[in-house]
Coordinates of C-alpha atoms and ligand atoms in Angstrom, one line a residue:
M1 CA -68.3 31.9 146.4
D2 CA -70.9 29.7 148.4
V3 CA -73.4 31.4 147.0
I4 CA -74.9 31.6 143.1
D5 CA -75.0 35.3 142.7
L6 CA -75.8 36.3 139.9
R7 CA -76.9 40.3 140.5
S8 CA -73.6 41.8 138.4
D9 CA -70.0 41.1 138.0
T10 CA -68.7 43.6 140.2
V11 CA -69.6 40.8 142.6
T12 CA -66.4 38.2 141.2
W13 CA -64.0 37.3 144.0
P14 CA -60.3 37.6 142.8
T15 CA -58.7 34.2 141.5
E16 CA -56.1 32.5 143.6
A17 CA -53.6 33.1 141.1
M18 CA -54.6 36.9 141.7
R19 CA -54.1 36.4 145.8
Q20 CA -51.1 35.0 145.3
A21 CA -49.4 38.0 142.7
M22 CA -51.3 40.6 145.4
A23 CA -49.2 38.7 148.1
Y24 CA -45.7 39.3 146.9
A25 CA -46.3 42.2 144.3
P26 CA -43.2 45.0 144.5
V27 CA -44.5 48.4 145.5
G28 CA -43.6 51.5 145.5
D29 CA -44.9 55.7 146.4
D30 CA -47.3 55.7 143.4
V31 CA -48.3 59.7 144.1
Y32 CA -44.5 60.0 143.3
G33 CA -44.6 57.6 140.3
E34 CA -42.6 54.5 141.6
D35 CA -44.8 51.9 141.8
P36 CA -43.4 49.5 139.5
T37 CA -46.6 47.4 139.9
V38 CA -49.0 50.3 138.9
N39 CA -46.7 51.5 136.0
A40 CA -46.5 48.2 134.9
L41 CA -50.4 47.8 134.6
E42 CA -50.7 50.9 133.4
A43 CA -48.3 50.3 130.5
E44 CA -50.0 47.2 129.5
A45 CA -53.6 48.5 130.3
A46 CA -52.6 51.5 127.2
A47 CA -50.8 49.1 125.1
L48 CA -53.5 46.8 125.1
L49 CA -56.0 49.7 124.1
G50 CA -53.8 51.3 122.1
K51 CA -53.0 54.4 123.9
E52 CA -50.3 56.3 124.9
A53 CA -50.6 56.0 128.4
G54 CA -52.9 55.2 131.6
L55 CA -54.2 56.0 134.9
F56 CA -54.9 53.0 137.4
V57 CA -57.9 54.3 139.5
A58 CA -60.3 53.1 142.3
S59 CA -63.1 52.3 140.6
G60 CA -64.8 53.2 137.2
T61 CA -66.9 55.7 138.6
M62 CA -63.8 57.2 139.3
G63 CA -62.6 56.5 135.6
N64 CA -65.3 58.0 134.3
L65 CA -65.6 61.3 136.7
T66 CA -62.1 61.2 136.0
A67 CA -62.1 61.9 132.5
A68 CA -65.0 64.0 132.0
L69 CA -63.7 66.7 134.9
T70 CA -60.1 66.7 133.1
H71 CA -61.9 66.7 129.3
C72 CA -64.5 69.6 130.5
G73 CA -64.6 73.1 132.9
R74 CA -67.3 74.4 134.6
G75 CA -70.5 74.6 132.4
D76 CA -69.1 72.3 129.4
E77 CA -71.9 70.1 128.2
M78 CA -71.3 66.1 127.9
I79 CA -73.6 64.1 125.5
V80 CA -75.0 60.9 127.4
G81 CA -76.9 58.3 127.3
R82 CA -79.9 58.6 128.8
E83 CA -79.3 55.2 130.1
A84 CA -75.7 55.3 130.3
H85 CA -73.9 54.7 133.8
M86 CA -72.4 58.0 133.6
F87 CA -75.5 59.8 133.0
R88 CA -78.1 57.0 135.8
Y89 CA -75.9 55.6 138.2
E90 CA -72.9 57.8 139.2
A91 CA -74.5 60.4 141.6
G92 CA -74.8 62.9 139.4
G93 CA -70.8 63.2 140.4
S94 CA -69.6 65.3 136.9
A95 CA -72.1 67.8 138.2
A96 CA -71.6 67.7 141.7
L97 CA -68.5 67.9 141.0
G98 CA -67.4 69.6 137.6
G99 CA -70.1 71.8 136.9
I100 CA -70.9 69.8 133.7
H101 CA -73.7 69.9 131.9
P102 CA -75.3 66.7 130.7
H103 CA -76.9 66.8 127.4
I104 CA -78.9 63.6 127.6
L105 CA -79.7 61.7 123.9
D106 CA -82.2 58.2 124.6
V107 CA -79.6 55.2 123.6
Q108 CA -81.1 53.2 120.7
P109 CA -81.9 49.4 121.2
D110 CA -78.5 48.7 119.6
G111 CA -76.8 50.3 122.2
T112 CA -76.2 53.8 120.4
L113 CA -76.9 57.3 120.5
P114 CA -78.1 58.3 116.7
L115 CA -75.8 60.0 114.7
E116 CA -78.2 62.6 114.1
A117 CA -78.9 63.1 117.2
I118 CA -75.6 63.7 118.3
R119 CA -75.3 65.7 115.1
R120 CA -78.1 68.6 116.7
A121 CA -76.9 68.2 120.2
I122 CA -73.6 69.9 119.9
R123 CA -74.4 73.7 120.3
G124 CA -73.4 76.2 118.1
D125 CA -71.0 79.2 119.0
N126 CA -73.9 81.8 121.0
D127 CA -74.0 82.7 124.5
H128 CA -77.2 81.5 125.8
F129 CA -75.4 78.2 125.3
P130 CA -73.1 76.4 127.4
R131 CA -70.1 74.5 125.2
T132 CA -70.4 71.4 124.3
R133 CA -67.2 69.9 125.0
L134 CA -67.3 65.9 125.0
I135 CA -69.5 63.2 123.6
C136 CA -69.6 60.1 126.1
L137 CA -70.6 56.1 125.0
E138 CA -70.9 53.2 126.6
N139 CA -69.4 49.7 125.2
T140 CA -71.2 47.4 126.4
Q141 CA -73.9 49.3 126.7
G142 CA -75.0 47.8 130.2
T143 CA -78.4 48.9 130.8
I144 CA -80.3 48.1 127.5
G145 CA -79.0 44.8 127.7
G146 CA -75.0 44.7 127.5
I147 CA -74.8 45.7 123.9
P148 CA -71.6 45.5 122.6
I149 CA -71.1 48.3 120.0
T150 CA -69.5 48.3 116.9
A151 CA -65.7 49.5 115.6
E152 CA -67.4 51.4 112.7
Y153 CA -70.0 53.3 114.6
T154 CA -67.7 54.7 117.3
A155 CA -65.7 55.3 114.2
Q156 CA -68.6 57.9 112.8
V157 CA -69.1 59.4 116.4
G158 CA -65.0 60.5 116.6
A159 CA -65.4 61.5 112.8
L160 CA -68.4 63.7 114.0
A161 CA -66.1 65.0 117.7
R162 CA -63.2 65.8 115.6
E163 CA -65.3 67.6 113.0
H164 CA -66.5 69.6 115.6
G165 CA -63.5 70.0 117.8
L166 CA -65.1 67.7 120.6
K167 CA -63.5 65.1 122.3
L168 CA -64.9 61.5 122.7
H169 CA -65.2 59.1 125.9
I170 CA -65.6 55.4 126.1
D171 CA -67.3 54.0 129.5
G172 CA -65.6 51.1 129.1
A173 CA -66.3 49.0 131.9
R174 CA -66.8 45.7 130.4
I175 CA -64.7 46.6 127.1
F176 CA -63.2 43.3 127.2
N177 CA -66.9 41.5 126.9
A178 CA -67.5 43.7 123.4
A179 CA -64.3 42.7 122.1
V180 CA -64.4 39.0 122.4
A181 CA -68.3 39.0 121.6
L182 CA -67.8 40.9 118.1
G183 CA -64.0 39.2 117.5
V184 CA -62.8 41.8 117.0
P185 CA -59.1 43.2 120.1
A186 CA -60.3 45.8 122.1
S187 CA -58.2 48.5 120.4
Q188 CA -60.2 48.4 117.3
L189 CA -63.7 49.0 119.3
V190 CA -61.6 52.7 121.0
A191 CA -59.2 53.6 118.5
D192 CA -61.5 56.4 117.9
A193 CA -62.0 57.6 121.8
D194 CA -59.5 60.5 123.3
S195 CA -59.9 58.7 126.6
V196 CA -61.4 55.5 127.6
S197 CA -62.1 53.3 131.6
F198 CA -62.5 49.9 131.7
C199 CA -62.9 48.0 134.7
L200 CA -60.5 45.1 136.2
S201 CA -63.0 44.4 139.1
K202 CA -66.2 43.0 137.1
G203 CA -66.2 40.1 134.7
L204 CA -61.8 40.2 135.0
C205 CA -61.8 39.4 138.5
A206 CA -59.8 41.4 139.9
P207 CA -61.1 42.8 143.5
V208 CA -60.6 46.9 143.1
G209 CA -59.9 49.6 140.0
S210 CA -60.3 50.7 136.7
V211 CA -58.0 51.6 134.5
L212 CA -58.1 55.2 131.9
V213 CA -56.1 54.9 129.4
G214 CA -55.8 58.0 126.6
S215 CA -52.6 60.3 125.3
H216 CA -49.8 61.2 127.4
A217 CA -50.9 64.8 127.6
F218 CA -54.5 63.7 128.4
I219 CA -53.2 61.6 131.5
R220 CA -50.8 63.8 132.8
R221 CA -54.0 66.3 133.2
A222 CA -56.1 63.2 134.8
R223 CA -53.3 62.2 137.2
R224 CA -53.5 65.7 138.6
V225 CA -57.8 65.4 138.5
R226 CA -57.3 61.7 140.7
K227 CA -55.2 63.6 143.1
S228 CA -58.1 66.1 143.4
L229 CA -60.5 63.6 143.9
G230 CA -58.7 61.7 146.2
G231 CA -57.9 58.8 144.3
G232 CA -53.6 58.7 144.6
M233 CA -53.3 55.2 146.4
R234 CA -49.8 55.7 146.9
Q235 CA -48.4 51.4 147.6
A236 CA -51.6 50.7 145.3
G237 CA -49.4 47.6 143.6
V238 CA -51.0 45.0 145.8
L239 CA -54.1 46.0 143.8
A240 CA -52.3 46.6 140.6
A241 CA -50.7 42.8 140.4
A242 CA -54.5 41.2 140.6
G243 CA -54.8 44.0 137.7
L244 CA -52.0 42.4 135.6
V245 CA -52.9 39.0 135.8
A246 CA -57.0 40.2 135.1
L247 CA -55.0 41.6 131.5
R248 CA -53.2 38.6 131.1
T249 CA -55.2 35.8 131.9
M250 CA -58.7 37.1 132.5
I251 CA -59.8 38.4 128.9
D252 CA -60.1 34.9 126.3
R253 CA -61.9 32.9 128.9
L254 CA -65.5 36.0 129.1
V255 CA -66.5 33.8 126.0
E256 CA -67.4 31.1 128.6
D257 CA -69.5 33.7 130.3
H258 CA -71.6 34.4 127.3
A259 CA -72.0 30.9 126.1
N260 CA -73.9 30.8 129.9
A261 CA -75.6 33.8 129.6
C262 CA -77.1 32.1 126.3
A263 CA -77.8 28.9 128.0
L264 CA -79.8 30.8 131.0
A265 CA -81.6 33.0 128.6
E266 CA -82.6 29.7 126.8
G267 CA -83.6 28.1 129.6
L268 CA -85.5 31.2 130.7
A269 CA -87.0 31.5 127.5
A270 CA -89.0 28.4 128.1
L271 CA -90.4 28.6 131.6
P272 CA -93.7 30.5 132.4
Y273 CA -94.1 34.2 133.2
I274 CA -91.0 35.0 132.3
E275 CA -90.8 37.8 129.1
I276 CA -87.5 37.7 127.3
D277 CA -85.7 38.3 124.1
G278 CA -83.0 36.0 123.8
S279 CA -81.8 37.0 120.7
R280 CA -80.3 40.3 122.7
V281 CA -78.3 38.6 124.9
R282 CA -75.1 39.5 123.4
T283 CA -72.3 39.2 126.2
N284 CA -72.6 38.5 130.1
M285 CA -76.1 39.6 130.5
V286 CA -79.7 38.3 130.5
F287 CA -82.7 40.8 131.1
F288 CA -86.0 39.8 131.5
D289 CA -89.4 40.4 132.8
L290 CA -91.5 38.5 135.4
A291 CA -95.0 38.9 133.6
Q292 CA -97.9 41.3 135.8
D293 CA -99.6 38.0 136.6
A294 CA -96.8 36.2 138.0
P295 CA -98.2 33.9 140.8
I296 CA -95.2 35.5 142.6
A297 CA -94.4 38.9 142.9
P298 CA -90.6 40.2 141.6
A299 CA -89.7 40.7 145.3
A300 CA -90.9 37.5 146.9
L301 CA -89.1 35.9 144.2
A302 CA -85.9 37.6 145.2
D303 CA -86.7 36.4 148.7
R304 CA -86.9 33.0 147.9
L305 CA -84.3 32.4 145.8
R306 CA -82.2 33.9 148.1
H307 CA -83.2 31.9 151.4
E308 CA -84.2 28.7 149.7
Y309 CA -81.9 28.4 146.6
H310 CA -78.8 30.7 147.7
I311 CA -79.0 32.4 144.8
L312 CA -79.1 36.4 144.8
L313 CA -80.8 37.3 141.8
R314 CA -83.1 40.5 141.8
P315 CA -84.6 43.8 140.1
Y316 CA -82.6 46.2 138.3
P317 CA -82.3 49.3 140.7
G318 CA -84.8 51.5 139.5
Y319 CA -87.2 49.1 138.1
T320 CA -89.7 46.6 139.5
H321 CA -90.6 43.7 137.0
K322 CA -87.7 43.9 135.2
F323 CA -84.4 41.5 136.4
R324 CA -80.8 40.9 135.3
A325 CA -78.7 38.7 135.4
V326 CA -74.9 38.5 134.8
T327 CA -72.9 35.8 134.0
H328 CA -68.9 36.0 135.6
Y329 CA -66.2 33.7 136.1
W330 CA -67.7 32.5 139.3
V331 CA -70.9 31.5 137.4
T332 CA -70.4 27.5 136.4
R333 CA -72.8 25.8 133.2
A334 CA -73.9 23.8 136.7
H335 CA -75.0 27.3 138.6
I336 CA -77.5 28.0 135.5
E337 CA -79.0 24.6 135.4
Q338 CA -79.4 25.4 139.5
T339 CA -80.7 28.9 138.7
L340 CA -83.4 27.4 136.2
E341 CA -84.5 24.7 138.1
A342 CA -84.9 27.1 140.9
M343 CA -86.6 29.4 139.0
R344 CA -89.1 26.7 137.7
A345 CA -90.0 25.6 140.7
L346 CA -91.3 28.7 142.1
L347 CA -93.1 29.6 138.9
T348 CA -95.0 26.4 138.6
Ligands
TLP401 N1 -71.6 48.9 137.0 C1 -72.6 48.2 138.6 C2 -74.2 48.8 139.0 O1 -73.1 50.4 138.9 C3 -74.9 49.6 138.0 C4 -73.5 47.1 137.6 O2 -73.6 46.1 139.0 O3 -73.3 46.7 136.5 N2 -69.6 51.7 134.0 C5 -70.7 51.1 133.8 C6 -71.1 50.3 132.3 C7 -70.8 50.1 134.8 O4 -71.7 49.2 134.7 C8 -70.5 50.3 136.2 C9 -70.7 49.3 137.3 C10 -69.6 51.7 136.2 C11 -69.5 52.1 135.3 C12 -69.1 51.9 137.5 O5 -68.1 50.9 137.7 P1 -67.6 51.3 139.5 O6 -68.5 50.0 140.8 O7 -66.1 50.8 139.4 O8 -67.5 52.5 139.9

């Protein structure tokens, strides 16, 4: 990359191996179920997450929306975190397109929704109420710090869901970051979920796509929902090929991104006007605040980083003084040092 882009891991470019695989991928018509590369990706993704089947979708947003529309009908309710991507950053798609009523719970600093709050949110059988159908968790929990959620907690939510006849969906956009950080297989983290959507195009560097996984019956229904959303993608094998490289070669190395995030957090903590809790840096995200009395305003800081140092880093969408830096394959340890140097120069 020609810049140091810390805005997100969505900015990652495909690797050379991905570009090669994409160029020569065997393809077919995936709407007919005949693209061998898509079929291979869906099968590998499902196996990796311990589920029966997978569905290649265009984006994380489409994966979550397809799951919500498959689990819920119009007027049904889904329990979801106030800080969840599904609630905050998906253009209200589940309500706009599915008539799904969100029941919002506060996310705890550890990324969880309190079990007692979930229990209270589940509706009784009463004509006045929407029907509760779905609980949504996010792992890693992005907006509150990229925090990995444990298998033990998810199992408790799964038990609660089963007790009440509900489904559990996990927005696992960065589930492999969580798995690497916690040192457990991703399949263990989602064992209790009925569906999981994870992204190939974030830290795993594929240019496009996510995979939604679940039971055969769920994925069969989800396939029809994906079609209705315009997500039947024909010769999508050229994209899935990069996804296969991502699954086979890009997961274990996420540990490097986490180490770089820690190094960045440590360096930032030593700078004036930076407010940061380094102990919250658990995966590839570093959140920090620029003090109100800093000698430079947040927008000006972002501007000067970009124009004078070719570093892309900006306030997190929806906030003024809160920044999020995300490490990924294209951010090296030398880039972290360069970023700290630039920040030091602009703040002192
Ligand atoms: N998140 C993006 C922005 O939309 C905020 C980012 O830069 O982090 N779930 C989670 C937890 C996500 O963080 C994202 C993307 C998605 C779903 C949606 O994925 P895409 O962008 O592929 O639709």
